XYZ file of C-alpha atoms in Angstrom:
746
model
C -78.105 144.990 -179.229
C -75.535 145.569 -176.484
C -73.596 147.994 -178.708
C -76.805 149.793 -179.601
C -77.606 150.317 -175.893
C -74.088 151.579 -175.269
C -74.483 153.982 -178.225
C -77.788 155.272 -176.911
C -76.338 155.713 -173.423
C -73.378 157.617 -174.884
C -75.693 160.029 -176.723
C -77.788 160.546 -173.573
C -74.677 161.271 -171.521
C -73.449 163.667 -174.214
C -76.726 165.525 -174.098
C -76.633 165.698 -170.296
C -73.016 166.872 -170.241
C -73.704 169.497 -172.848
C -76.742 170.812 -171.012
C -74.640 171.214 -167.869
C -71.726 173.007 -169.511
C -73.173 175.293 -172.194
C -74.063 178.792 -171.118
C -77.347 180.461 -171.957
C -77.356 181.193 -175.671
C -77.520 184.666 -177.145
C -79.649 185.502 -180.151
C -78.970 185.893 -182.958
C -76.325 183.199 -182.858
C -76.551 181.072 -185.999
C -75.271 183.064 -188.955
C -75.622 186.527 -187.554
C -74.164 187.030 -184.077
C -74.508 189.860 -181.609
C -70.880 190.867 -182.150
C -71.203 190.548 -185.915
C -74.328 192.701 -186.032
C -72.618 195.431 -184.024
C -69.699 195.369 -186.443
C -72.062 195.593 -189.418
C -73.974 198.542 -187.961
C -70.752 200.426 -187.255
C -69.591 199.954 -190.854
C -72.775 200.936 -192.655
C -71.947 203.482 -195.330
C -68.294 202.430 -195.433
C -68.392 199.236 -197.527
C -69.971 200.013 -200.940
C -70.742 196.440 -202.024
C -72.305 195.597 -198.659
C -74.350 198.803 -198.708
C -75.545 198.151 -202.258
C -76.549 194.592 -201.358
C -78.387 195.834 -198.279
C -80.328 198.369 -200.326
C -81.225 195.775 -202.957
C -82.458 193.303 -200.338
C -84.431 196.023 -198.582
C -86.297 196.903 -201.774
C -87.214 193.263 -202.378
C -88.409 192.665 -198.825
C -90.317 195.955 -198.603
C -92.210 195.038 -201.756
C -93.164 191.664 -200.267
C -94.309 193.267 -197.027
C -96.605 195.579 -198.973
C -98.060 192.621 -200.844
C -98.977 190.861 -197.607
C -98.387 187.333 -196.350
C -99.843 184.402 -198.262
C -99.483 180.819 -196.998
C -101.677 178.856 -199.425
C -102.745 175.252 -198.865
C -100.057 173.201 -200.664
C -101.080 171.425 -203.856
C -98.520 172.031 -206.641
C -95.302 170.558 -207.951
C -92.234 172.781 -208.201
C -93.611 174.698 -211.168
C -96.861 175.741 -209.497
C -97.964 178.727 -207.453
C -98.188 177.135 -204.009
C -94.665 175.751 -204.345
C -93.344 179.095 -205.522
C -95.138 181.011 -202.769
C -93.886 178.878 -199.896
C -90.369 178.961 -201.330
C -90.522 182.733 -201.680
C -91.811 182.999 -198.133
C -88.829 181.285 -196.540
C -86.360 183.266 -198.652
C -88.004 186.591 -197.794
C -88.438 185.710 -194.110
C -84.714 185.023 -193.765
C -83.879 188.315 -195.445
C -86.425 190.219 -193.357
C -84.904 188.852 -190.170
C -81.481 190.045 -191.252
C -82.868 193.507 -192.017
C -84.439 193.650 -188.552
C -81.085 192.965 -186.939
C -79.115 195.413 -189.070
C -81.606 198.283 -189.358
C -83.412 197.762 -186.008
C -86.739 198.402 -187.713
C -89.473 196.365 -186.004
C -91.611 196.138 -189.142
C -89.314 193.358 -190.339
C -89.585 191.429 -187.082
C -93.370 191.824 -187.130
C -93.455 190.475 -190.688
C -91.426 187.380 -189.762
C -93.437 186.831 -186.567
C -96.758 187.060 -188.336
C -95.614 184.711 -191.089
C -94.358 182.121 -188.608
C -97.576 182.267 -186.590
C -99.551 181.853 -189.782
C -97.532 178.732 -190.565
C -98.025 177.495 -186.989
C -101.792 177.761 -187.390
C -101.600 175.857 -190.684
C -99.028 173.195 -189.931
C -100.552 171.510 -186.902
C -103.452 170.241 -189.040
C -101.637 170.007 -192.371
C -101.821 166.631 -194.159
C -99.123 165.132 -196.342
C -98.742 166.926 -199.681
C -101.321 165.678 -202.241
C -98.767 165.090 -205.037
C -97.632 161.471 -204.797
C -94.556 161.380 -207.043
C -91.866 161.595 -204.356
C -90.498 158.652 -202.395
C -90.604 160.998 -199.364
C -93.528 163.405 -199.584
C -93.400 166.619 -197.631
C -96.204 168.696 -196.221
C -95.599 172.243 -197.408
C -93.940 170.901 -200.548
C -94.246 167.793 -202.685
C -91.033 166.336 -201.267
C -89.290 166.418 -197.900
C -86.281 167.961 -199.606
C -88.123 171.248 -200.110
C -89.607 171.102 -196.638
C -86.019 170.911 -195.407
C -85.126 173.959 -197.511
C -87.911 175.791 -195.708
C -86.668 174.845 -192.248
C -83.031 175.751 -192.978
C -84.088 179.284 -193.918
C -86.840 179.681 -191.324
C -84.454 178.615 -188.571
C -82.330 181.624 -189.459
C -85.398 183.882 -189.530
C -86.523 182.598 -186.119
C -83.055 183.168 -184.658
C -83.049 186.817 -185.752
C -86.376 187.633 -184.060
C -86.043 185.240 -181.106
C -85.732 188.011 -178.515
C -88.482 190.064 -180.173
C -90.980 187.290 -179.531
C -92.695 186.686 -176.219
C -91.989 183.461 -174.353
C -95.541 182.387 -175.090
C -95.043 182.946 -178.828
C -91.756 181.024 -178.808
C -93.338 178.096 -176.983
C -96.232 178.060 -179.429
C -93.935 178.078 -182.449
C -91.566 175.464 -181.075
C -94.249 173.051 -179.841
C -96.662 173.333 -182.764
C -94.401 174.151 -185.727
C -90.658 173.723 -185.446
C -90.304 170.531 -183.416
C -93.094 168.660 -185.261
C -91.624 169.919 -188.535
C -88.174 168.577 -187.619
C -89.639 165.263 -186.472
C -91.619 164.859 -189.678
C -88.671 165.226 -192.058
C -86.501 162.978 -189.884
C -88.227 160.457 -187.608
C -91.257 160.075 -189.873
C -89.175 159.986 -193.062
C -85.946 158.113 -192.319
C -85.741 156.963 -195.948
C -85.197 160.622 -196.794
C -83.209 161.635 -193.732
C -80.871 158.742 -192.980
C -78.860 158.570 -196.200
C -75.649 159.813 -197.732
C -77.158 162.087 -200.374
C -77.771 165.792 -200.961
C -81.381 165.223 -199.835
C -80.263 164.050 -196.414
C -77.727 166.864 -196.161
C -80.566 169.360 -196.360
C -82.594 167.324 -193.855
C -79.707 167.018 -191.387
C -78.917 170.728 -191.661
C -82.580 171.676 -191.167
C -82.976 169.619 -188.006
C -79.620 170.827 -186.712
C -80.305 174.501 -187.420
C -83.614 174.575 -185.571
C -82.036 172.486 -182.818
C -79.354 175.134 -182.379
C -81.888 177.959 -182.148
C -84.080 176.068 -179.665
C -81.032 174.762 -177.756
C -82.391 171.250 -178.273
C -79.412 168.921 -177.913
C -81.389 165.855 -179.004
C -82.122 167.496 -182.368
C -78.486 168.559 -182.730
C -77.307 164.994 -182.093
C -79.900 163.672 -184.554
C -78.597 166.102 -187.138
C -74.963 165.189 -186.670
C -75.319 161.423 -186.319
C -78.680 160.519 -187.839
C -81.395 158.257 -186.461
C -79.863 155.323 -184.616
C -82.544 152.712 -185.366
C -84.534 153.789 -188.408
C -86.335 150.476 -188.966
C -85.643 150.546 -192.695
C -84.892 147.344 -194.604
C -81.804 147.064 -196.763
C -82.559 148.279 -200.297
C -85.342 150.498 -201.561
C -85.053 153.062 -204.344
C -85.573 156.785 -204.575
C -87.127 158.515 -207.593
C -83.795 158.587 -209.427
C -83.060 154.887 -208.925
C -80.637 155.426 -206.039
C -80.489 152.914 -203.198
C -82.088 154.186 -199.986
C -80.286 151.901 -197.543
C -77.163 149.798 -198.000
C -75.300 147.464 -195.663
C -73.340 149.417 -193.081
C -75.197 152.608 -193.967
C -73.675 155.768 -192.573
C -75.983 158.572 -191.572
C -76.120 162.114 -190.310
C -74.345 165.328 -191.212
C -70.863 164.034 -190.447
C -71.451 161.041 -192.738
C -72.523 163.399 -195.506
C -69.332 165.363 -194.990
C -67.171 162.248 -194.997
C -68.457 160.044 -197.819
C -69.450 162.206 -200.831
C -66.475 164.570 -200.585
C -63.019 163.557 -201.715
C -59.987 164.984 -199.904
C -59.721 167.458 -202.824
C -63.230 168.805 -202.152
C -64.896 167.158 -205.173
C -68.502 166.125 -204.442
C -69.340 162.805 -206.049
C -72.775 163.833 -207.392
C -71.108 166.454 -209.599
C -70.861 170.261 -209.563
C -74.572 170.954 -210.097
C -75.539 169.164 -206.904
C -72.391 170.249 -205.106
C -73.573 173.809 -205.741
C -76.997 172.878 -204.335
C -75.641 171.086 -201.277
C -72.966 173.646 -200.411
C -75.541 175.989 -198.893
C -76.795 173.627 -196.158
C -73.296 172.240 -195.658
C -71.780 175.659 -195.045
C -74.713 177.317 -193.291
C -75.126 174.544 -190.713
C -71.348 174.260 -190.289
C -71.224 178.011 -189.703
C -74.075 177.761 -187.202
C -72.159 175.046 -185.374
C -69.015 177.180 -185.486
C -70.861 180.046 -183.816
C -72.829 178.012 -181.257
C -70.839 174.791 -180.782
C -67.267 175.505 -181.911
C -66.044 172.614 -179.752
C -67.264 170.112 -182.371
C -65.220 171.756 -185.157
C -67.787 170.948 -187.845
C -66.519 173.663 -190.186
C -63.005 172.226 -189.970
C -64.113 168.586 -190.353
C -62.132 166.301 -192.648
C -59.217 168.706 -193.013
C -61.403 171.693 -193.965
C -63.087 169.773 -196.785
C -65.930 172.302 -197.053
C -63.541 175.153 -197.746
C -61.674 172.924 -200.209
C -65.039 172.187 -201.781
C -65.546 175.853 -202.613
C -62.247 175.940 -204.479
C -63.064 172.681 -206.274
C -66.470 173.997 -207.299
C -65.067 177.216 -208.720
C -62.573 175.143 -210.718
C -65.447 173.060 -212.089
C -66.669 176.007 -214.135
C -65.939 177.292 -217.615
C -64.566 180.707 -218.586
C -68.008 182.277 -218.042
C -68.423 180.780 -214.587
C -70.931 178.128 -215.689
C -70.532 174.724 -214.050
C -69.614 171.761 -216.198
C -72.849 169.706 -216.510
C -71.397 166.431 -215.242
C -74.008 163.823 -214.261
C -77.388 165.450 -213.640
C -76.446 169.056 -214.226
C -78.434 171.922 -215.710
C -76.517 173.938 -218.264
C -76.222 177.583 -217.378
C -76.047 177.105 -213.626
C -73.084 179.187 -212.522
C -71.193 180.688 -209.635
C -73.531 183.693 -209.869
C -76.164 181.678 -207.998
C -76.984 182.687 -204.414
C -75.501 179.550 -202.853
C -72.108 180.421 -204.346
C -72.299 183.934 -202.938
C -72.637 182.215 -199.568
C -69.847 179.761 -200.344
C -67.347 182.350 -201.544
C -67.996 184.730 -198.639
C -67.662 182.008 -196.002
C -64.586 180.522 -197.682
C -62.882 183.913 -197.688
C -63.779 184.856 -194.128
C -63.100 181.489 -192.492
C -60.350 180.341 -194.854
C -56.978 181.861 -195.569
C -58.352 185.167 -196.932
C -57.561 184.159 -200.521
C -57.670 187.466 -202.470
C -58.646 185.595 -205.641
C -62.035 184.827 -204.092
C -62.691 188.553 -203.918
C -62.679 188.801 -207.715
C -65.477 186.202 -207.818
C -67.446 188.295 -205.334
C -66.885 191.341 -207.531
C -68.392 189.472 -210.477
C -71.311 188.277 -208.342
C -71.838 191.924 -207.365
C -73.365 191.054 -204.001
C -72.346 189.737 -200.605
C -73.959 188.047 -197.638
C -75.499 190.412 -195.120
C -73.418 188.990 -192.304
C -69.917 189.348 -190.916
C -68.329 187.293 -193.700
C -70.031 189.430 -196.363
C -68.872 192.584 -194.619
C -65.329 191.200 -194.489
C -65.420 190.567 -198.245
C -66.901 193.978 -199.027
C -64.269 195.794 -196.951
C -61.452 193.832 -198.597
C -62.810 194.702 -202.047
C -63.123 198.345 -201.015
C -59.491 198.278 -199.940
C -58.337 196.961 -203.315
C -57.273 193.507 -202.170
C -58.993 191.569 -204.970
C -56.893 189.524 -207.410
C -58.097 187.612 -210.493
C -59.224 184.041 -209.807
C -56.875 181.855 -211.839
C -58.178 178.497 -213.017
C -55.316 176.183 -213.898
C -55.318 172.547 -214.939
C -56.381 170.426 -212.000
C -57.042 166.798 -211.160
C -59.845 166.332 -208.619
C -60.048 162.922 -207.008
C -63.377 161.242 -206.236
C -64.397 159.095 -203.280
C -64.087 159.299 -199.508
C -60.326 158.673 -199.641
C -59.756 160.050 -203.140
C -59.377 156.521 -204.510
C -62.496 156.239 -206.670
C -61.416 157.880 -209.894
C -61.914 161.574 -210.439
C -62.258 164.438 -212.905
C -59.240 165.752 -214.784
C -59.448 169.289 -216.146
C -56.823 170.441 -218.625
C -56.664 174.137 -219.464
C -54.483 175.788 -222.058
C -53.782 179.501 -221.788
C -56.425 181.724 -220.263
C -59.056 179.024 -220.679
C -58.480 179.243 -224.427
C -59.130 175.508 -224.563
C -60.497 173.425 -221.690
C -60.885 169.657 -221.558
C -63.094 168.068 -218.889
C -62.319 164.350 -218.578
C -64.574 162.263 -216.318
C -63.201 159.015 -214.934
C -65.114 159.203 -211.662
C -67.325 156.989 -209.524
C -71.009 156.640 -210.395
C -72.057 159.783 -208.504
C -74.897 158.315 -206.442
C -78.392 158.400 -207.956
C -77.647 161.518 -210.015
C -74.775 159.793 -211.811
C -74.634 158.952 -215.515
C -73.365 155.823 -217.249
C -70.487 157.539 -218.995
C -67.103 156.163 -217.980
C -64.154 157.943 -219.610
C -66.357 160.611 -221.191
C -65.350 164.211 -221.837
C -66.447 167.631 -222.967
C -64.413 170.379 -224.632
C -64.664 174.171 -224.363
C -63.075 177.104 -226.153
C -63.315 179.991 -223.728
C -66.913 179.753 -222.498
C -68.251 178.035 -225.632
C -68.971 174.320 -225.844
C -67.108 172.601 -228.668
C -68.110 169.033 -227.788
C -70.863 168.860 -225.202
C -71.996 166.875 -222.223
C -75.799 166.870 -222.538
C -76.424 167.336 -218.810
C -79.866 166.591 -217.382
C -83.287 166.327 -218.995
C -85.419 168.583 -216.884
C -87.012 172.018 -217.045
C -86.418 173.100 -213.451
C -89.439 174.872 -211.951
C -91.267 175.083 -215.301
C -94.616 173.560 -214.442
C -95.687 172.786 -217.998
C -92.787 170.345 -218.308
C -93.500 167.514 -215.895
C -94.184 169.845 -213.002
C -90.647 171.175 -213.246
C -89.265 167.797 -212.164
C -87.062 165.217 -213.854
C -88.537 163.971 -217.109
C -88.589 160.341 -218.203
C -86.061 161.271 -220.873
C -83.500 161.792 -218.128
C -83.363 158.010 -217.804
C -84.058 157.092 -221.414
C -81.517 159.562 -222.847
C -79.483 161.862 -220.579
C -78.112 159.126 -218.307
C -77.355 156.681 -221.106
C -73.893 155.891 -222.417
C -74.627 156.793 -226.041
C -75.620 160.300 -224.887
C -71.982 160.982 -224.002
C -68.663 161.327 -225.790
C -67.431 157.874 -224.873
C -67.421 154.291 -226.144
C -70.655 152.294 -226.448
C -70.438 148.560 -227.039
C -73.128 146.486 -228.767
C -75.719 149.197 -228.174
C -75.616 148.605 -224.421
C -75.102 150.994 -221.535
C -72.132 150.825 -219.222
C -72.893 148.323 -216.442
C -76.025 147.466 -218.418
C -77.547 150.571 -216.845
C -77.687 148.866 -213.437
C -77.126 151.366 -210.634
C -76.478 148.675 -208.021
C -73.484 147.473 -210.032
C -72.262 150.847 -211.269
C -72.269 152.330 -207.772
C -69.619 149.836 -206.651
C -67.188 150.510 -209.525
C -65.007 153.341 -210.717
C -62.372 154.067 -213.329
C -58.682 154.287 -212.453
C -56.323 157.167 -213.110
C -53.322 156.101 -215.189
C -51.585 159.456 -214.965
C -52.194 163.201 -214.947
C -49.441 165.562 -216.089
C -49.994 169.289 -216.473
C -46.394 170.242 -215.697
C -45.755 171.510 -219.249
C -47.923 174.356 -220.483
C -47.833 173.273 -224.140
C -48.423 169.528 -223.633
C -50.852 168.459 -220.900
C -52.075 164.880 -220.614
C -54.619 162.911 -218.609
C -55.072 159.148 -218.942
C -57.392 156.641 -217.251
C -58.602 153.060 -217.592
C -61.965 151.337 -217.236
C -62.319 147.537 -216.958
C -65.783 147.064 -215.427
C -68.247 148.935 -217.649
C -68.379 146.068 -220.154
C -67.239 142.724 -218.675
C -64.386 141.318 -220.746
C -63.546 144.696 -222.317
C -60.793 147.062 -221.221
C -60.800 150.730 -222.173
C -57.762 152.958 -221.845
C -58.328 156.567 -222.823
C -55.589 159.181 -223.051
C -56.375 162.801 -223.813
C -53.960 165.663 -224.381
C -54.117 169.399 -224.984
C -51.219 170.370 -227.248
C -50.080 173.762 -228.453
C -47.644 173.294 -231.335
C -45.929 176.183 -233.098
C -47.148 174.846 -236.450
C -50.798 175.238 -235.452
C -52.800 178.422 -234.971
C -54.438 177.248 -231.773
C -54.086 174.478 -229.222
C -55.720 171.189 -230.221
C -56.947 168.064 -228.459
C -55.535 164.582 -229.099
C -57.707 161.621 -228.100
C -56.511 157.998 -227.956
C -59.039 155.339 -226.914
C -57.444 151.884 -226.824
C -59.926 149.017 -226.537
C -59.127 145.382 -225.778
C -61.858 142.760 -225.585
C -62.132 139.012 -225.219
C -64.945 138.975 -227.807
C -65.810 140.694 -231.061
C -68.174 143.627 -230.641
C -69.809 146.517 -232.426
C -68.413 149.820 -231.148
C -70.006 153.258 -231.411
C -67.816 156.301 -230.795
C -69.816 159.588 -230.860
C -68.809 163.246 -230.978
C -71.588 165.619 -229.897
C -70.448 168.780 -231.619
C -72.004 172.219 -231.163
C -72.506 174.091 -234.401
C -73.368 173.921 -238.085
C -71.846 171.333 -240.405
C -69.343 172.832 -242.863
C -68.048 169.793 -244.715
C -66.418 166.378 -244.547
C -63.926 164.460 -246.665
C -66.415 161.633 -247.253
C -69.793 161.347 -248.937
C -72.896 160.615 -246.979
C -76.429 159.687 -247.957
C -79.280 161.529 -246.283
C -82.493 159.498 -246.009
C -85.771 160.970 -247.157
C -87.458 159.465 -244.115
C -85.872 159.671 -240.672
C -85.842 156.576 -238.487
C -84.408 155.995 -234.997
C -80.929 154.517 -234.747
C -82.123 151.831 -232.335
C -84.847 150.726 -229.962
C -83.455 151.318 -226.469
C -80.539 152.473 -224.292
C -80.807 155.992 -225.723
C -80.543 154.940 -229.371
C -84.335 155.236 -229.699
C -83.942 159.018 -229.357
C -81.358 159.431 -232.142
C -82.420 159.995 -235.737
C -80.024 158.856 -238.453
C -79.635 161.917 -240.712
C -76.710 160.735 -242.789
C -74.531 157.669 -243.385
C -71.243 157.270 -245.211
C -67.930 155.402 -245.438
C -64.388 156.752 -245.073
C -62.852 157.856 -248.372
C -59.303 157.638 -246.998
C -57.398 156.517 -243.914
C -58.619 159.677 -242.178
C -62.206 160.787 -241.691
C -62.508 164.576 -241.523
C -65.561 166.460 -240.342
C -65.779 170.252 -239.874
C -68.316 172.579 -238.283
C -68.798 176.230 -237.394
C -69.805 177.147 -233.855
C -69.992 180.562 -232.204
C -68.018 182.154 -235.015
C -65.144 179.631 -234.856
C -64.223 176.675 -237.042
C -63.492 173.176 -235.758
C -62.297 170.039 -237.511
C -62.371 166.483 -236.282
C -59.710 164.298 -237.884
C -59.963 160.621 -236.982
C -57.975 157.560 -238.054
C -60.474 155.422 -239.947
C -60.797 151.832 -241.105
C -62.269 151.082 -244.508
C -65.106 149.120 -242.880
C -66.059 151.934 -240.513
C -69.488 153.512 -240.840
C -69.725 157.267 -240.365
C -73.083 158.379 -239.008
C -74.670 161.798 -238.701
C -77.276 161.817 -235.959
C -79.866 164.186 -234.555
C -81.580 163.995 -231.193
C -85.379 164.042 -231.124
C -86.737 160.626 -232.095
C -89.529 159.197 -229.932
C -89.899 162.546 -228.214
C -93.474 163.683 -228.928
C -93.417 166.290 -226.135
C -90.196 167.891 -227.412
C -88.470 167.389 -224.073
C -85.071 166.929 -225.727
C -82.915 169.481 -227.519
C -82.448 168.765 -231.231
C -78.674 168.413 -230.879
C -76.460 166.926 -233.579
C -73.782 164.273 -233.423
C -71.144 162.556 -235.547
C -70.462 158.899 -234.833
C -67.879 156.339 -235.881
C -69.306 152.810 -235.912
C -66.772 149.975 -235.963
C -68.325 146.515 -236.219
C -67.220 142.949 -235.505
C -64.001 143.971 -233.762
C -62.303 142.899 -230.555
C -59.140 144.960 -230.091
C -59.016 148.400 -231.680
C -57.794 151.947 -231.124
C -59.714 155.122 -231.898
C -57.410 158.086 -232.507
C -58.773 161.570 -233.143
C -57.750 165.207 -233.100
C -60.179 168.048 -232.413
C -58.654 171.150 -233.957
C -60.014 174.680 -233.359
C -59.047 177.069 -236.135
C -60.022 180.341 -237.761
C -63.098 182.472 -237.366
C -66.097 183.865 -239.175
C -67.695 187.289 -238.699
C -71.251 187.834 -239.965
C -70.628 191.580 -239.726
C -67.556 191.777 -241.954
C -68.484 188.479 -243.638
C -64.818 187.540 -243.359
C -63.989 183.831 -243.224
C -60.477 183.347 -241.867
C -58.458 180.124 -241.735
C -61.507 177.923 -242.270
C -59.524 174.798 -243.254
C -57.832 172.234 -241.065
C -54.040 172.354 -240.638
C -53.796 168.555 -240.509
C -52.800 166.676 -243.630
C -52.639 163.231 -242.089
C -53.136 161.441 -238.777
C -51.525 157.998 -238.431
C -51.139 155.275 -235.839
C -47.502 154.308 -236.444
C -47.218 151.827 -233.577
C -49.878 150.089 -231.518
C -49.127 147.118 -229.292
C -49.537 146.172 -225.651
C -46.588 148.313 -224.595
C -46.794 151.463 -226.712
C -49.174 153.426 -228.918
C -47.612 156.035 -231.215
C -49.491 158.644 -233.227
C -48.023 160.790 -235.990
C -49.572 164.147 -236.890
C -48.537 165.680 -240.217
C -49.582 169.234 -240.945
C -50.310 170.761 -244.357
C -46.748 172.104 -244.600
C -45.255 168.663 -244.093
C -44.181 169.146 -240.464
C -44.524 166.002 -238.345
C -45.306 165.683 -234.668
C -45.098 162.372 -232.811
C -46.942 161.402 -229.632
C -45.989 158.109 -227.968
C -47.843 156.642 -225.005
C -46.483 153.982 -222.685
C -49.484 151.704 -222.177
C -48.145 149.778 -219.179
C -45.775 151.975 -217.193
C -46.904 155.445 -216.106
C -44.070 156.139 -213.691
C -42.565 159.593 -214.198
C -39.092 158.098 -213.676
C -39.450 155.180 -216.099
C -37.112 155.202 -219.115
C -38.427 154.061 -222.487
C -37.084 153.227 -225.920
C -39.081 152.450 -229.072
C -38.064 151.804 -232.670
C -40.431 153.295 -235.266
C -39.624 153.123 -238.980
C -35.997 152.327 -238.168
C -35.666 155.348 -235.882
C -35.188 154.934 -232.148
C -37.020 157.205 -229.732
C -35.930 157.450 -226.110
C -37.653 159.321 -223.316
C -38.455 159.337 -219.615
C -42.003 159.329 -218.264
C -45.324 157.977 -219.518
C -45.386 159.852 -222.845
C -43.236 161.418 -225.553
C -44.144 164.389 -227.746
C -42.018 166.235 -230.244
């Protein structure tokens, strides 16, 4: 209690000191500044990309002005009209305010003023939103998250027309709309506001942004440090199963900068939500930089926000689409508006990296502020350089000690491996330790399913998360990793999973032709240790680079293991026979298995199981070391899915029963091509004749790859010592191999 009083006194003194030292604030001052606007006006007509963006925005806003202002009584989920209209309103209002500042045309200020006054008249008597699904219901929207979106944007709109409004109008808006709005999403909804989560980031930024415009130091402090005594009990769950309050809970904007971001800039919820959260992170940080530079919010944690932009761009495929780790929608890319913001701010306030300019060129638009002008001028002056995505290891966790994501890239993204050995990822995380996905250029070869949701499509659950997100997308069997006894990692218990993470064994991308990432997991299944090593290898005897996968499993009990490969394409053939049932039945009853149909079942015909498919005009072959007792299953998603919420994706699965210690070794080999125009099928057969485990003990695992011409390649992994300086020696078939470092390949 004493400490709490001291804390409160400190905040009060901070507010008093600030009020005595800060000069009267100019407007605009958040994102646009008086100096910045003058610079923009003086450069109109001289920066083609800025001018083109300005013209495009003007057309959109002018069309909305002609249509008139509509602020309907809220009633819909995210797929309905009222949700869409209020969202469109805050987007257009922000743009209209910018146009007023740049073009000095009062019609834009009048439009924003009239819209805000219309909201003021509505909000003071507005009840809580009628839809009851959210753990924190908003007023304009079904959840406080979207209300916070509104306030982040409307704060910017208000700032741009602040001096256009009369004092009476400002007082009316602040007393009846903005301050009650900020109090509602924070003081009245601490379970939404006082967390470390992307939801709270938006809430903190919203309260802070309007606090900056109104020069309300109490709101600014609440944004930065959260609500001191929120009255919430320990525990509670949000709609995704995430814990609302934990012991020692951190809160506020600084906490959301510190905890979810690793020192490398990786955001623990994954790239989809990093993309979503980067807008409020950067916009509020920029507002603080312009109004309160003394607090150095933009530079916090060694410039982690600017590092986050680089990390996010590296978490995309060759087409710029983000890898769908955890809850991630496929197709979301760096062409989205929040990444335009991120790239512009990172260039302007960072080290002027010319590679960022090439991303802006692809986006073909810039922010209508000083950072966007800076980017447009640099592009005009020919300073852009291609953004190069190399292999990279991104750590996870506040100190970078909670696993991570290893990305191996061969060539110009000719082959890309995304290996996830990260922490749980808060409530948007999946139960998929040591999982991976594989890409050739921008095409998925082996997929991560991503989320189960039709965002903003009202006919599908109101555009919100579907129940299949929990019953399929989050489950272990939905991913390219090991499932044991039909159970999920951590038994699907978030409270346990959120305290555990995998451990990096080593990451080595120093050689272009052999790149390796290796990690271990000992908590997902108590009593079972998993050690997975994955390599991208380009050998002169193969047409293209291939992927080698070694999953070594040690367990104190005998188990049934399932090892799936979710391939993208049409089956070509296999080297084993399978029976296809006349009647499809689910593979199991729960943990995701209830959604998989068994379409085929066979047994290995040799010591290797081979399975080939054609995807996007390219051939792929999986070659896996097999045991005679293995079952080879062909699966199809769609069982127990009467509403067709799931894609009908295919999978190939190795089932190994009644086993304790075992090692799964596989090669995924891209080869050849097929053209439906010329009808030419080139190099459609695998180059691999045989794949063998020639040594497998506690110390070393050795894999031999023999191609169709009889050439042999040998990969040896040191299972216990990953030091780059460690010297090793191993005798295989009366031949001694010596090397330094954690692996050998030749």
